[in-house]
mmCIF file of C-alpha atoms in Angstrom:
data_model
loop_
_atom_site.group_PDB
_atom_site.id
_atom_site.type_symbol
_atom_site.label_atom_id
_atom_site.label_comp_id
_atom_site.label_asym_id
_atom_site.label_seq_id
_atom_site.Cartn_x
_atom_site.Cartn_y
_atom_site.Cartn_z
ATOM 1 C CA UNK A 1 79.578 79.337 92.931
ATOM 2 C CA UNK A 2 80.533 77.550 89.554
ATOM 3 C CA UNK A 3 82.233 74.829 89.364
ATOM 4 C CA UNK A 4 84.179 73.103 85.908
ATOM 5 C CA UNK A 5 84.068 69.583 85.296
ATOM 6 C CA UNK A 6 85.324 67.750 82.331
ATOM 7 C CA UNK A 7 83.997 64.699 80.691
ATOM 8 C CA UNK A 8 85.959 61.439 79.029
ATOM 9 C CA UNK A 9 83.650 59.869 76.949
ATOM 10 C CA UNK A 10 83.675 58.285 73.424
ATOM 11 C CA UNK A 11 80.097 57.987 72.957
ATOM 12 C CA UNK A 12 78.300 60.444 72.139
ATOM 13 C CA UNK A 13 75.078 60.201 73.496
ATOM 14 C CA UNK A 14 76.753 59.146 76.569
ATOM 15 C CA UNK A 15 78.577 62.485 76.706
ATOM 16 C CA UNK A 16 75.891 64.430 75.989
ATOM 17 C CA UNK A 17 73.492 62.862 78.964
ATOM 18 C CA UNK A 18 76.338 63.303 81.428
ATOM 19 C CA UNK A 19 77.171 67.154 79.936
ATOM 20 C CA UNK A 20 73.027 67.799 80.862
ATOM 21 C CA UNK A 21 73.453 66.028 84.370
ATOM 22 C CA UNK A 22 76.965 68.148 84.964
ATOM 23 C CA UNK A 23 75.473 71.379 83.983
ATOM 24 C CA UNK A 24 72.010 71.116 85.722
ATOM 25 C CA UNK A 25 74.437 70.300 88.632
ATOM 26 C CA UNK A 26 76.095 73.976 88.232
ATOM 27 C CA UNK A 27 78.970 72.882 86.337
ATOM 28 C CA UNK A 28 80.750 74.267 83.390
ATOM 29 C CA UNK A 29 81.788 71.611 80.991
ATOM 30 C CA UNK A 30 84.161 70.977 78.817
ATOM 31 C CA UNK A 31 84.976 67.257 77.130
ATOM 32 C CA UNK A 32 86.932 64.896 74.913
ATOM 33 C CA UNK A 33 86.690 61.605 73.516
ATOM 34 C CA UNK A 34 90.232 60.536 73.976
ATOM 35 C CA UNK A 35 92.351 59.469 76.895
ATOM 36 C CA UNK A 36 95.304 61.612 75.375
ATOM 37 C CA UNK A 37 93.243 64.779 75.018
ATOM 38 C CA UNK A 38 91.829 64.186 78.195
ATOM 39 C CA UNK A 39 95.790 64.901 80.299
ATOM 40 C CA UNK A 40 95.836 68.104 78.563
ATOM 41 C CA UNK A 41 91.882 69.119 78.566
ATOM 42 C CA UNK A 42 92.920 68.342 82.775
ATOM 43 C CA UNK A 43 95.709 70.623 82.991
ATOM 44 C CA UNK A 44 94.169 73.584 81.168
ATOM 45 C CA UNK A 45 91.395 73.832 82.859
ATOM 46 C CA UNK A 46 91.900 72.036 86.665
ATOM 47 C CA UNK A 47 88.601 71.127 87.197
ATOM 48 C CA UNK A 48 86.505 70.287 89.808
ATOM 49 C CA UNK A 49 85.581 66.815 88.764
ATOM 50 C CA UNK A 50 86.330 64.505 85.712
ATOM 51 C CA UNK A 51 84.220 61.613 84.627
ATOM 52 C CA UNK A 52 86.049 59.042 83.272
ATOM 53 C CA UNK A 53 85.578 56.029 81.061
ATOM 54 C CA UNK A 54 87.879 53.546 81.102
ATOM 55 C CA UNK A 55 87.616 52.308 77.670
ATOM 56 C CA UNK A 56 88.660 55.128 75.386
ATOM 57 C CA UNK A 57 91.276 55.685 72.293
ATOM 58 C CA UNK A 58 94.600 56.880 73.025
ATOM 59 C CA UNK A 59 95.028 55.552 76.123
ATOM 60 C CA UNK A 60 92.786 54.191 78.978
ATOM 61 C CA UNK A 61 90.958 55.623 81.639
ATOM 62 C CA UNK A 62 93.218 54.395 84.698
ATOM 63 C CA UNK A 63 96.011 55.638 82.762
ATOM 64 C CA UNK A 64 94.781 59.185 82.545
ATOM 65 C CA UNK A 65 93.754 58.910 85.910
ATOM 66 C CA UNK A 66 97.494 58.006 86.288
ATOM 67 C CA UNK A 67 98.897 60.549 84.443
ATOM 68 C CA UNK A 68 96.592 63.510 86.222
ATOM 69 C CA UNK A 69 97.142 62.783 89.728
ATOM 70 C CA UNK A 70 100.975 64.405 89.850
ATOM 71 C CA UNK A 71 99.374 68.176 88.538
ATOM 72 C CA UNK A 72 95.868 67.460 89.894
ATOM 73 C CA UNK A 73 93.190 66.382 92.827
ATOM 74 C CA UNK A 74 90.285 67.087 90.518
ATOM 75 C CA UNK A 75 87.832 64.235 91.803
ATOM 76 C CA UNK A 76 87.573 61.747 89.294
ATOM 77 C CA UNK A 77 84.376 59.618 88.753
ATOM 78 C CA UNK A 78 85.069 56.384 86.715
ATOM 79 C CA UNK A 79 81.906 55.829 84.826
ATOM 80 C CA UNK A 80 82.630 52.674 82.822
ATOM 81 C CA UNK A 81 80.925 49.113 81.468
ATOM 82 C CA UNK A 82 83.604 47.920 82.818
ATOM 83 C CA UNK A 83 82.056 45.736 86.143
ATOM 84 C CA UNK A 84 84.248 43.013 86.406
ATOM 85 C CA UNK A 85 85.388 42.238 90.048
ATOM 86 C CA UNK A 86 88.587 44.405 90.757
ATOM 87 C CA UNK A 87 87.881 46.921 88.672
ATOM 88 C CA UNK A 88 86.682 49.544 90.865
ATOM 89 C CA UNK A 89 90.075 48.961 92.975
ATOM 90 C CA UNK A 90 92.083 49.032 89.809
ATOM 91 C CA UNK A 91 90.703 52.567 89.993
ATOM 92 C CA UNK A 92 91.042 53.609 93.002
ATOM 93 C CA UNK A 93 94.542 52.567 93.214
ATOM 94 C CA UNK A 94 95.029 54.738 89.863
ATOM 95 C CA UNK A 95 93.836 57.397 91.237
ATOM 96 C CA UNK A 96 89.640 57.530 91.205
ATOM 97 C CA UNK A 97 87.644 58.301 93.845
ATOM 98 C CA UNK A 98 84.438 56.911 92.328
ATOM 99 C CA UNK A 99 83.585 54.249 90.149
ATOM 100 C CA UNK A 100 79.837 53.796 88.880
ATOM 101 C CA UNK A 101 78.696 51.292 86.282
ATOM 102 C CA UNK A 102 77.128 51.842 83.134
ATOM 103 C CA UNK A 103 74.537 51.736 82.613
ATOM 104 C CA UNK A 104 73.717 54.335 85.623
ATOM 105 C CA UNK A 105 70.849 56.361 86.727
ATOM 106 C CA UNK A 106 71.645 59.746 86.384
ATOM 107 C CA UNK A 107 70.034 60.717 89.836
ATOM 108 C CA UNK A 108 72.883 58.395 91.217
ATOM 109 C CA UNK A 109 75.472 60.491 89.486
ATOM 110 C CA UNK A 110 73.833 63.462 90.833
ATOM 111 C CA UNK A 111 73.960 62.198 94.258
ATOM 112 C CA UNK A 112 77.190 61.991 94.128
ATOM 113 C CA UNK A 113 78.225 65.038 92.296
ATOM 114 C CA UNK A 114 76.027 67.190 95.535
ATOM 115 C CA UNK A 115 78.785 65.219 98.222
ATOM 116 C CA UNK A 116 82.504 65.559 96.369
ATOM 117 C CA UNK A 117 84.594 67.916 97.855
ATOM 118 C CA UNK A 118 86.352 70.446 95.272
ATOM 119 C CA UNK A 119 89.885 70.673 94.493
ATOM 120 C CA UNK A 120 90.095 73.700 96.454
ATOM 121 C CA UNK A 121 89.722 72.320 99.923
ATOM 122 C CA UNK A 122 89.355 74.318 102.681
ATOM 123 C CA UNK A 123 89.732 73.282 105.599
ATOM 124 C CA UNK A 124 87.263 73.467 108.760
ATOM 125 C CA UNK A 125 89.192 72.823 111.373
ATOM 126 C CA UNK A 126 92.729 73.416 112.734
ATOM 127 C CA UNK A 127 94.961 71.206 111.304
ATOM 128 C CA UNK A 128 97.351 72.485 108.869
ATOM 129 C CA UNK A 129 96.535 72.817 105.477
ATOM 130 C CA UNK A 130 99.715 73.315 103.950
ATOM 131 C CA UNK A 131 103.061 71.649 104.288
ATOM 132 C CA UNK A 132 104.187 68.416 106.034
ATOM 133 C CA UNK A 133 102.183 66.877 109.091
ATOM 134 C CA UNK A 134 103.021 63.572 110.744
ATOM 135 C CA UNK A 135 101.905 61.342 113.902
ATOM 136 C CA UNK A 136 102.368 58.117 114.733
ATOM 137 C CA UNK A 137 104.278 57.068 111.972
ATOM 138 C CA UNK A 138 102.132 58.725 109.726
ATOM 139 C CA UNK A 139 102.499 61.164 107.465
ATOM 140 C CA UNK A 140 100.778 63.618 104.460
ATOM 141 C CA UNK A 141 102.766 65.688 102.696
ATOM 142 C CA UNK A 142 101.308 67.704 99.520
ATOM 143 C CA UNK A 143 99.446 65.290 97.382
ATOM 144 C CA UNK A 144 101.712 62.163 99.103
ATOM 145 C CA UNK A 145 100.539 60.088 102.164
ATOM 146 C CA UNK A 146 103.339 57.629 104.036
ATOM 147 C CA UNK A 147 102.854 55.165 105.991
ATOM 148 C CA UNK A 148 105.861 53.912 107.844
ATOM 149 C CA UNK A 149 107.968 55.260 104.882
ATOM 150 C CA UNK A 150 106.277 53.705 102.523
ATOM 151 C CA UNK A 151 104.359 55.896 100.086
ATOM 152 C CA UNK A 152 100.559 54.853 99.719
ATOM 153 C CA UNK A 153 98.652 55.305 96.670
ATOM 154 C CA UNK A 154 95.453 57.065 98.516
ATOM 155 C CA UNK A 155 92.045 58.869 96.670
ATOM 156 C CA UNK A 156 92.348 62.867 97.518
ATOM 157 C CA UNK A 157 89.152 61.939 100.089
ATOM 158 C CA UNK A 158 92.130 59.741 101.888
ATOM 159 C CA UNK A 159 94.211 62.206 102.129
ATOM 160 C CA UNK A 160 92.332 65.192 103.045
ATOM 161 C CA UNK A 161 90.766 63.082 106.227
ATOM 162 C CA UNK A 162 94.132 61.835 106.429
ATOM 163 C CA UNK A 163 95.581 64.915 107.156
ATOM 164 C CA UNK A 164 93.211 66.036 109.568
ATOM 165 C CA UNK A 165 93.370 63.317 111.474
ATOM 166 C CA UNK A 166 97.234 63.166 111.452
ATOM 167 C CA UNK A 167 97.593 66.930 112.162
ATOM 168 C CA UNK A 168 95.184 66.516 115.082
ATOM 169 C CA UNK A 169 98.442 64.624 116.951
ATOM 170 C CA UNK A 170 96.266 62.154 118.969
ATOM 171 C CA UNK A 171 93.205 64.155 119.745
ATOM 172 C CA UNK A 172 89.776 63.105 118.490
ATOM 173 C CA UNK A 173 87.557 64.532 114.945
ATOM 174 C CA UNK A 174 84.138 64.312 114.734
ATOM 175 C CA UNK A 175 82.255 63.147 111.181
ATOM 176 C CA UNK A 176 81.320 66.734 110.995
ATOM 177 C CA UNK A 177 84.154 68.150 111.358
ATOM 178 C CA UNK A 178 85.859 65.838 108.436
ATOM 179 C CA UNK A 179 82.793 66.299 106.460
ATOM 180 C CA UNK A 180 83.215 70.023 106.663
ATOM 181 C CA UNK A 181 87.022 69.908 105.942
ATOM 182 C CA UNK A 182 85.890 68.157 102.656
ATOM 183 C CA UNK A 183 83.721 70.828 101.184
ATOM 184 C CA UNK A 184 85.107 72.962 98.487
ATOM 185 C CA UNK A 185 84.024 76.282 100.206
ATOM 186 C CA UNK A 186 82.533 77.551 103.698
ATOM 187 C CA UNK A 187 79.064 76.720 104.205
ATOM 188 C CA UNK A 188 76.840 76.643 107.428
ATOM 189 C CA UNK A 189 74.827 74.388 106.754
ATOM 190 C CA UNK A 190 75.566 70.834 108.630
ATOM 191 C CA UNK A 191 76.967 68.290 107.012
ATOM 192 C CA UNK A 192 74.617 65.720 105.112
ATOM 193 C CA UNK A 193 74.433 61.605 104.767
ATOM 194 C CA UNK A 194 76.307 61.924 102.233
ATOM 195 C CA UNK A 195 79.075 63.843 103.190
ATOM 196 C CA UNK A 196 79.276 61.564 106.333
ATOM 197 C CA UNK A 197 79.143 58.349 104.232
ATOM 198 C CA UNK A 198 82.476 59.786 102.457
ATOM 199 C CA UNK A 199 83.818 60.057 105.612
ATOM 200 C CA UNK A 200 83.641 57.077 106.432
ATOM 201 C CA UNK A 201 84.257 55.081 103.474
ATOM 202 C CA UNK A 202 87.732 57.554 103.964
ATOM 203 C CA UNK A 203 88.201 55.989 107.190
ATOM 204 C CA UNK A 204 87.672 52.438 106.286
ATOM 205 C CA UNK A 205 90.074 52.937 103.291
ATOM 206 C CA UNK A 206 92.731 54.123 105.450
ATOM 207 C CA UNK A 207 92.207 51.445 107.752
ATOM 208 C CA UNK A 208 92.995 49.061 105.193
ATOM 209 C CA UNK A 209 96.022 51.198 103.935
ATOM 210 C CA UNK A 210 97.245 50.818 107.819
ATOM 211 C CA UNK A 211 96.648 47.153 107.756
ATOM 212 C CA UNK A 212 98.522 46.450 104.520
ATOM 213 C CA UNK A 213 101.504 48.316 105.441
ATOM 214 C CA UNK A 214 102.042 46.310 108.992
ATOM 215 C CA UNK A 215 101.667 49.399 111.032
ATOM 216 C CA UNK A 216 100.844 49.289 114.794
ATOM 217 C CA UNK A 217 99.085 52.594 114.411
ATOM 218 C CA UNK A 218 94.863 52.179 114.160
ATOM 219 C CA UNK A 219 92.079 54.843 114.151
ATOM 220 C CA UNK A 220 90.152 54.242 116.827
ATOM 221 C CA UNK A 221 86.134 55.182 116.892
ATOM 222 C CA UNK A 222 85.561 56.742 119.879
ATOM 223 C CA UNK A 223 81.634 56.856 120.726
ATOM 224 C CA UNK A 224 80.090 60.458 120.545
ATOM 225 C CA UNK A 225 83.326 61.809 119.847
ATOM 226 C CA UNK A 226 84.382 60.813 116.046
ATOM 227 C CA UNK A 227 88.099 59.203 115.310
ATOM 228 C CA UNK A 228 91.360 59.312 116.478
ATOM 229 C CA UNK A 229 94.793 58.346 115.215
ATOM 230 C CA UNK A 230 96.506 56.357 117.785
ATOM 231 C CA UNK A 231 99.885 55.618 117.798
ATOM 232 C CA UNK A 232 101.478 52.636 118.999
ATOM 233 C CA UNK A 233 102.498 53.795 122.539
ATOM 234 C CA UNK A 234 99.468 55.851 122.870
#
């Protein structure tokens, strides 16, 4: 199944290594050099993924990131010189869900590009897919998770675990099962390191976005069984 990806790149040799890694990968790609191109080049054609740099003309990379997230949860891959400590947060909270320096290895782009989930999730397991679900204070609505009220600015891995574990009202998910809610289509093959690895960095992230916010709810590991949302009184 083919994928589209689109790439934000002002160099051009640049552009053209990561449009041979993309397409070897079983994407179809279309780029720009320009961060004001790149909203529109987005909307028309919702891809998959997006590759970002940060700096580009126009404007930068965490603002396009900034200005795609309301219309789309194409997974975006920061790929930037930009190494300085803070910057991989700066894109997260913008929106990102990767951020790899330059110069990179293109096997470690390619790694990554085999674990993202697509924009068209589907979900393994039983929670609800559409509409809002809440637990323990918790909620994921859409594109939007809250946390005690509060909305929190969360990568589209966040929210898709989020939402299983918060439509799971108190009962445990395994790393598979996340894993396989992640995937962009059905597939019977088990989940691999990788896939678990995004779980988990998922987890951890919403740990932190529980911490930050004051809340008394936790994810708990439970040995041999996955994680669990627990709410205060639970």
């Amino acid at each position: 199944m083919e994928r589209a990806a689109v790439i934000v790149e002002d160099q051009e040799d640049i552009r053209s290594l990561l449009t041979a890694i993309l397409e070897s990968s079983g994407f179809t790609v279309s780029s720009t050099d320009n961060g004001l191109d790149a909203v529109e080049l987005v909307r028309t054609v919702q891809p998959d993924v997006t590759t970002l740099d940060v700096n580009i003309p126009g404007i930068d990379g965490f603002e396009v990131a900034r200005r795609v997230r309301p219309f789309s949860d194409t997974y975006i891959i920061f790929i930037s010189a930009f190494v300085e400590p803070g910057d991989a947060e700066r894109g997260r909270a913008a929106g990102g869900d990767e951020y790899l320096g330059k110069p990179f290895r293109p096997r470690d782009l390619k790694a990554r590009l085999a674990a993202i989930p697509s924009r068209r999730r589907r979900d393994a397991i039983d929670a609800p897919t559409g509409g809002d679900v809440s637990h323990a204070g918790v909620s994921v609505s859409g594109t939007a998770l809250r946390i005690a009220d509060v909305e929190i600015a969360a990568t589209s891995d966040e929210l898709a675990v989020a939402r299983q574990l918060v439509g799971a009202h108190g009962r445990s998910r395994s790393k598979d099962d996340l894993a396989l809610a992640l995937r962009s289509w059905p597939r019977d093959d088990a989940p691999h390191a990788d896939e678990i690895r995004t779980v988990e960095r998922a987890v951890e992230s919403l740990r932190g976005h529980l911490d930050s916010a004051g809340s008394a709810t936790r994810i708990d590991t439970q040995q041999g069984l996955g994680y669990r949302l627990v709410g205060a009184g639970d």
